[in-house]
Short mmCIF file of C-alpha atoms and ligand atoms in Angstrom, two decimals:
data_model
loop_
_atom_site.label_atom_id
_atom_site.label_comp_id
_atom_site.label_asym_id
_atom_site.label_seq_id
_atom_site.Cartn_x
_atom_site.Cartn_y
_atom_site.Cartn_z
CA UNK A 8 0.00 0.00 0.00
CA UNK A 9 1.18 3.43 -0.90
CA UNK A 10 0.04 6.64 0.52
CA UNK A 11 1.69 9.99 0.16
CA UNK A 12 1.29 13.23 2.20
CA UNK A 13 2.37 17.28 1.29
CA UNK A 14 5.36 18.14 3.65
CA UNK A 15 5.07 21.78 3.77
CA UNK A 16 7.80 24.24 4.97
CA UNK A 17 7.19 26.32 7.98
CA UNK A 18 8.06 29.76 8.85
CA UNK A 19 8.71 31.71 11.72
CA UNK A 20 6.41 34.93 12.25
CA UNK A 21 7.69 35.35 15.52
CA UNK A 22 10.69 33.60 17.12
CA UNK A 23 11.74 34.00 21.37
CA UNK A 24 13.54 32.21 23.80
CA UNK A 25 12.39 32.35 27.49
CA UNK A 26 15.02 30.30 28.86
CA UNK A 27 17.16 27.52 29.44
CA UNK A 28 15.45 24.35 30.54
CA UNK A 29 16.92 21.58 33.01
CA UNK A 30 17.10 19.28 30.08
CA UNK A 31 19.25 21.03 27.90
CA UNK A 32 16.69 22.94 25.66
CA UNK A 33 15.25 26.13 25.61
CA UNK A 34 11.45 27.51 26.42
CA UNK A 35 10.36 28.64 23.40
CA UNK A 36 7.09 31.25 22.52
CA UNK A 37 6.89 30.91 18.28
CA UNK A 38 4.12 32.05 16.28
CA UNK A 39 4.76 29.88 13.33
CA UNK A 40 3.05 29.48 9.88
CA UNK A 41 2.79 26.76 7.14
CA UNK A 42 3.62 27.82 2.97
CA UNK A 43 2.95 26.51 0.01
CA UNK A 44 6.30 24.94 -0.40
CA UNK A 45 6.28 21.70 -0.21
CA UNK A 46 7.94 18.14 0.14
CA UNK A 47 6.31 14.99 -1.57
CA UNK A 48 6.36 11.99 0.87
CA UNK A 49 5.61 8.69 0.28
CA UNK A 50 5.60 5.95 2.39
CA UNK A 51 4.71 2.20 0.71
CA UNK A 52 4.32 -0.98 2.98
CA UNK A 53 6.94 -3.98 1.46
CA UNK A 54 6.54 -7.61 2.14
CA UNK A 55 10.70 -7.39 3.49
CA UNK A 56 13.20 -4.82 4.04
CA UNK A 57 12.45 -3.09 7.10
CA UNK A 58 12.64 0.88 6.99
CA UNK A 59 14.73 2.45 3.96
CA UNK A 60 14.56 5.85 2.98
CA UNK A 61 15.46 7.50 -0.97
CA UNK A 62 15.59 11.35 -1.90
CA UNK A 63 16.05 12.92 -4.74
CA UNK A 64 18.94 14.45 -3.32
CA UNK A 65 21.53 12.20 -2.71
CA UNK A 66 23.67 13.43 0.21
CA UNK A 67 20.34 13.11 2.98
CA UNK A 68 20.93 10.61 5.27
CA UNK A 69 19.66 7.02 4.74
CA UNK A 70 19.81 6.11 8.29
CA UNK A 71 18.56 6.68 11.21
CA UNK A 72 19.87 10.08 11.12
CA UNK A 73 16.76 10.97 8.63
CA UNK A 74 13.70 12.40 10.40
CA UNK A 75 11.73 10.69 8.28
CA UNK A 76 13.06 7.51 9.32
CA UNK A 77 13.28 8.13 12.82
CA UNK A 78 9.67 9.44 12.76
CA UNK A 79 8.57 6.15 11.03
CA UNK A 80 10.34 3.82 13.66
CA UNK A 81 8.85 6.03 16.52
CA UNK A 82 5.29 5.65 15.18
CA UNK A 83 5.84 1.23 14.84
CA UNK A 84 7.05 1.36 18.53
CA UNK A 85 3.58 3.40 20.00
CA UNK A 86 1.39 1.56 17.80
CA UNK A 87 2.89 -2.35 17.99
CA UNK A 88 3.20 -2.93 14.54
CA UNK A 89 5.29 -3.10 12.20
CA UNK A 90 4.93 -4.39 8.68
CA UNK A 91 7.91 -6.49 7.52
CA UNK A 92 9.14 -3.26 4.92
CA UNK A 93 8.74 0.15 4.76
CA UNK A 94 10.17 2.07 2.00
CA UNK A 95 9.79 6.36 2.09
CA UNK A 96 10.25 8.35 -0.77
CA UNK A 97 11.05 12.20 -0.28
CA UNK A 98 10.58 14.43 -3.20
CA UNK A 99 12.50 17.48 -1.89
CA UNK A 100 12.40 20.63 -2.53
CA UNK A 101 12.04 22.34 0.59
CA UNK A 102 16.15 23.93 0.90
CA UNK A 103 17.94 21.55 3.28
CA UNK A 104 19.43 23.45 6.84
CA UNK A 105 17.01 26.21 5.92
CA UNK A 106 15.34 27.19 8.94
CA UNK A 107 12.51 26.13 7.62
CA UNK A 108 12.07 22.75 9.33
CA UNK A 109 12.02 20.42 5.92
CA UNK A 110 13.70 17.70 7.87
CA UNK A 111 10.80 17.89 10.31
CA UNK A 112 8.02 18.36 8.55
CA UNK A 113 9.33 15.15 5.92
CA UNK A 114 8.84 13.29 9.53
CA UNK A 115 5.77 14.84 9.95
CA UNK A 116 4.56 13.42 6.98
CA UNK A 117 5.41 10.11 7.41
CA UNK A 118 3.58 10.31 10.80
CA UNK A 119 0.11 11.56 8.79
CA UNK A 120 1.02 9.27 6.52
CA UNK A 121 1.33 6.04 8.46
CA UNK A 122 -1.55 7.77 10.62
CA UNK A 123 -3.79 6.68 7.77
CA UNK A 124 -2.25 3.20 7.12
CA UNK A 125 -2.80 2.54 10.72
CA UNK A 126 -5.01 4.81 11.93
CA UNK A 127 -4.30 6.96 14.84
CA UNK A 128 -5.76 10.02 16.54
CA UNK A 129 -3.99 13.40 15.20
CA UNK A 130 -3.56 14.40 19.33
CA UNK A 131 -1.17 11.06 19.58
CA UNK A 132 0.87 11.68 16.17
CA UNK A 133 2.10 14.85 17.61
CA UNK A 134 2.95 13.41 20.64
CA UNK A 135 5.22 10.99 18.88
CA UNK A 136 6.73 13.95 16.89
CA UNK A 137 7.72 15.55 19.95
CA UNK A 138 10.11 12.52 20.58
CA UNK A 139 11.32 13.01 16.58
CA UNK A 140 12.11 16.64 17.24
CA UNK A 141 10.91 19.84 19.24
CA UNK A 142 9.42 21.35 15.38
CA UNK A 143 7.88 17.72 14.74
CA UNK A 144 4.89 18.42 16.84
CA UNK A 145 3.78 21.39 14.66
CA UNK A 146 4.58 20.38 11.37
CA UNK A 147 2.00 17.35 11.84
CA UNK A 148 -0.53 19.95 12.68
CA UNK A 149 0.49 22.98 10.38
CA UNK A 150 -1.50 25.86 9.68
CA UNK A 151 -0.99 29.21 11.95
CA UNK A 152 -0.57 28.07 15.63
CA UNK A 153 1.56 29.42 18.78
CA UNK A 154 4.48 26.60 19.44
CA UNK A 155 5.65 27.07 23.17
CA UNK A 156 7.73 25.04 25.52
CA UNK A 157 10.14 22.99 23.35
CA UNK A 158 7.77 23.85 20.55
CA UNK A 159 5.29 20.71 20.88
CA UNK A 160 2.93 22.81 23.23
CA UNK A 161 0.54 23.84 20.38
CA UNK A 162 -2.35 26.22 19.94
CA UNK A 163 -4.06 27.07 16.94
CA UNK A 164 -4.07 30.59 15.80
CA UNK A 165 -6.75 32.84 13.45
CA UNK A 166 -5.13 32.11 9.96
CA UNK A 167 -2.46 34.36 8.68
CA UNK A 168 -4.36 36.46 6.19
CA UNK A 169 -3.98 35.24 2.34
CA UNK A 170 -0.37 37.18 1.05
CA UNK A 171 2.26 36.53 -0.62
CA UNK A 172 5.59 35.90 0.82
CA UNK A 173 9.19 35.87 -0.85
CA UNK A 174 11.85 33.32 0.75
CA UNK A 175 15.58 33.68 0.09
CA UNK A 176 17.81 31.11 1.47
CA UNK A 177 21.64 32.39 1.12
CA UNK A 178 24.04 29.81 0.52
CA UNK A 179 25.91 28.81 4.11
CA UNK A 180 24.68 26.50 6.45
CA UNK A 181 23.88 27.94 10.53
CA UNK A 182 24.12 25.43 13.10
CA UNK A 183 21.36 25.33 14.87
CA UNK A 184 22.72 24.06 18.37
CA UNK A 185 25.57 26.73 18.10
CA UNK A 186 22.99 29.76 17.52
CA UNK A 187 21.29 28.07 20.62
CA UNK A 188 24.67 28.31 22.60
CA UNK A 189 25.07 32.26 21.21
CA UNK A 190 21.70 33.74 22.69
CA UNK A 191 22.37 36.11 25.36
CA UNK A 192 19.83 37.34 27.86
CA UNK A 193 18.09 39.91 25.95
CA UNK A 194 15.65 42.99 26.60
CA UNK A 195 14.59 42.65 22.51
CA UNK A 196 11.61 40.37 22.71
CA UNK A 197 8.64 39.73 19.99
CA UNK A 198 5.57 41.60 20.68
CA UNK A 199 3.58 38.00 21.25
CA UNK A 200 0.86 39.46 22.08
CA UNK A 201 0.57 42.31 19.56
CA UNK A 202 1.21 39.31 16.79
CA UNK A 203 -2.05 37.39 18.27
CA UNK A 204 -4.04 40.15 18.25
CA UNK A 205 -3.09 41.38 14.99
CA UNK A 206 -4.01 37.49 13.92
CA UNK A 207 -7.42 37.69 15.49
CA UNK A 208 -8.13 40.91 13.78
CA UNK A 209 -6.89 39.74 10.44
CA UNK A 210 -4.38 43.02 10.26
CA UNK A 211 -2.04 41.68 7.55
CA UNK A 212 0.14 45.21 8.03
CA UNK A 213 0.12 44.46 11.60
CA UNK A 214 1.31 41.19 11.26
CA UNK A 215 4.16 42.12 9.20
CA UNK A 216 5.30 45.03 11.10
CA UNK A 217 5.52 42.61 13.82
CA UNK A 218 7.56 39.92 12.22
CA UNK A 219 10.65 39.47 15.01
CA UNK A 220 13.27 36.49 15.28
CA UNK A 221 15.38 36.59 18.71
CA UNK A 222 18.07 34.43 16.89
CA UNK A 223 18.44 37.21 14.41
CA UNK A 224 20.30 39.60 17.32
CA UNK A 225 22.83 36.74 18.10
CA UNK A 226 24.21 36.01 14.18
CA UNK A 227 27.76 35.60 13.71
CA UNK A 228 29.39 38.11 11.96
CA UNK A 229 29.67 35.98 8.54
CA UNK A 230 26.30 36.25 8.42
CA UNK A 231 25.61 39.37 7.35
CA UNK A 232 23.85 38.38 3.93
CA UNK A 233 20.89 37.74 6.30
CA UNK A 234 20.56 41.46 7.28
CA UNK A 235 21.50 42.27 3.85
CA UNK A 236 18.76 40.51 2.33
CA UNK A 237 16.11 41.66 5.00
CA UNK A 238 17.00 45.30 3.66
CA UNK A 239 16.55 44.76 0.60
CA UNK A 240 13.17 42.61 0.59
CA UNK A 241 12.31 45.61 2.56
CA UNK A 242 13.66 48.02 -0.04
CA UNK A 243 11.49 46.09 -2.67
CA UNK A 244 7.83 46.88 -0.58
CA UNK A 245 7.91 43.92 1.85
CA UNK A 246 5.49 44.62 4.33
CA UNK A 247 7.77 43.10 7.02
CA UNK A 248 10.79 40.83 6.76
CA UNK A 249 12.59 38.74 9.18
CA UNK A 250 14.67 35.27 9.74
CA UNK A 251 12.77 31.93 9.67
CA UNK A 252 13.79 29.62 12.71
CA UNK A 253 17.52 29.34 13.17
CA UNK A 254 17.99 29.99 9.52
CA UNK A 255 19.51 31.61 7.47
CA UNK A 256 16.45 32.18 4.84
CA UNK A 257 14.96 35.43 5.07
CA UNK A 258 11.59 36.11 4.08
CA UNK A 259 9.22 38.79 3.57
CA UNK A 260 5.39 39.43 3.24
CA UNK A 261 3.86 41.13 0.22
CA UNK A 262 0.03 42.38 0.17
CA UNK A 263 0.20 41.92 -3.95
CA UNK A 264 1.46 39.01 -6.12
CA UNK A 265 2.99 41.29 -8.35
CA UNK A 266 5.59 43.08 -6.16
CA UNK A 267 6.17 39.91 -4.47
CA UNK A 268 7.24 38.61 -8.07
CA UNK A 269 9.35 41.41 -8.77
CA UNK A 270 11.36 41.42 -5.49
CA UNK A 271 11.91 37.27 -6.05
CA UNK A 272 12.76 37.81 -9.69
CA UNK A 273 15.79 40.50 -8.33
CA UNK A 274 16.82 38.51 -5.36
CA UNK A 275 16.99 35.28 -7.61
CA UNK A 276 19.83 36.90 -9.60
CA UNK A 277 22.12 36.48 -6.67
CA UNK A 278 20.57 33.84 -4.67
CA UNK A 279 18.80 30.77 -6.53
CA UNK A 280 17.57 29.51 -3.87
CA UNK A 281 14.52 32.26 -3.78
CA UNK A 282 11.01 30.88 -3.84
CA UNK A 283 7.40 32.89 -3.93
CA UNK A 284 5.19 31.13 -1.64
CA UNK A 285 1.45 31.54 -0.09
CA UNK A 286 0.44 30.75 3.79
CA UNK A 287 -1.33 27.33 3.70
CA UNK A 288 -3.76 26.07 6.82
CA UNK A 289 -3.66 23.04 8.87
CA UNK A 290 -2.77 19.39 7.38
O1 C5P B 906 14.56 18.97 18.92
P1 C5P B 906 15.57 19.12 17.83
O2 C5P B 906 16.39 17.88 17.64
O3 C5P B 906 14.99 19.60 16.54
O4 C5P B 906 16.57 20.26 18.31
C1 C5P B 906 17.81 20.49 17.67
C2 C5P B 906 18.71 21.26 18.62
O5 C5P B 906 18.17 22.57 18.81
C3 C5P B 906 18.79 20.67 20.00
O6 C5P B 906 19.83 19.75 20.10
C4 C5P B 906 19.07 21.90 20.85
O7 C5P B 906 20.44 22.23 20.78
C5 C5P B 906 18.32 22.98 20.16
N1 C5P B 906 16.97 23.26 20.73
C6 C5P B 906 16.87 23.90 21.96
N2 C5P B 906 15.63 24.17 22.48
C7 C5P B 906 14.51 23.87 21.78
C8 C5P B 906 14.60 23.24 20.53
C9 C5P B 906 15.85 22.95 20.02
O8 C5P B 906 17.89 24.20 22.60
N3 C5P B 906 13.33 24.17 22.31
#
């Protein structure tokens, strides 16, 4: 049996850190959102073979190490079974190291995915993301919601109203655990609050002038194509612009398709990995 599932990329609208935690991770308060970029995932019970993974991009682990694998082997131990093979196929084209949680949301997948296979509650799904990864949780629900603790205590939010949002990804990789280890105890915080109630009242110009990422005040210095192209999706009538998760794509929201095309067709000059995307709801 074959079943396949949209793994769509997430984005940040708000990013802060409360804390350090006992256990090594940090309490989180995200406003996150769901685009229209998107993985293909398919998952296809085998009569042998146990778990194997394929991508179109070669260099993604085939392991363990793959969220999608991990999430699969997660989901047989909660639900006591296990069919003899399982073979997932990602069609990627979410960027990889992005800040834009492909790798969780391609485990996320496989979760709705095998959800449907061997049907389980949406509540419990999450719950096994959480043990995939702390962005796991919300990419099985997607949509607009408020991520807090690790990021698997979820509420859903108003939807993000209907834009259009440019994503650049420069080319370096940020280490995720290392941005962690840079945050300082800060003053700069999201306005949370503001963000909800711009949400609730469907204020697309309040949402966008509200667009903050914490990590964004702790980059390393080499960096400095993030700020560079936050100025100029700004300079090209982005409503807002910020840093998605620990990044290092920038993106920015547009009221009208048209601009938004413009500023993607003059970022994509320099960076090729720039995208056009539009907020999708939940899963
Ligand atoms: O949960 P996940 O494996 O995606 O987290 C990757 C890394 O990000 C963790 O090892 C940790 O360094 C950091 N992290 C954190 N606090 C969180 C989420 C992630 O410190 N709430």
């Amino acid at each position: 049996m074959v079943c396949t599932e949209r793994a769509y990329a997430k984005l940040n609208l708000t990013l802060d850190i409360l804390g350090k935690r006992p256990d090594g991770y940090h309490d989180l308060r995200m406003v996150m959102q769901s685009v229209d970029l998107f993985d293909e995932v398919s998952v296809e019970t085998r009569e042998t073979g146990g778990v194997t993974v394929r991508a179109d991009l070669d260099y993604l682990p085939r392991n363990g190490d793959n969220l999608a694998v991990k999430a699969a082997l997660a989901f047989f131990r909660e639900a006591g079974v296990q069919p003899p093979g399982l073979h997932i196929q990602l069609k990627k084209r979410i960027p990889v190291c992005a800040g834009m949680a492909g790798g969780s949301s391609d485990g996320a997948a496989v979760l709705r995915a095998l959800g449907r296979l061997y049907p389980m509650p949406r509540e419990a799904l999450e719950r096994i993301g959480a043990a995939v990864g702390s962005d796991v949780p919300y990419c099985v629900r997607g949509g607009t919601a408020l991520a807090e603790g690790r990021g698997e205590v979820l509420t859903d939010l108003p939807a993000l109203p209907m834009c259009h949002i440019v994503l650049c990804k420069p080319d370096f990789p940020i280490s995720t655990p290392e941005l962690f280890r840079a945050v300082k105890p800060t003053r700069c915080h999201p306005d949370t609050a503001g963000m909800l109630a711009a949400l609730k009242a469907g204020d697309l110009d309040g949402v966008a002038h509200r667009l903050y990422n914490v990590f964004e005040d702790f980059l390393p210095r080499r960096c400095q194509e993030v700020r560079e192209i936050k100025s100029a999706l700004l300079d090209l009538g982005a409503l807002g612009a910020a840093m998605s998760g620990s990044g290092p794509t920038v993106f920015g929201i547009f009221r009208e398709a048209g601009p938004a095309q413009e500023a993607a067709a003059c970022l994509a000059r320099r960076y090729r990995r720039t995208y056009t995307a539009r907020p999708v709801g939940p899963a």
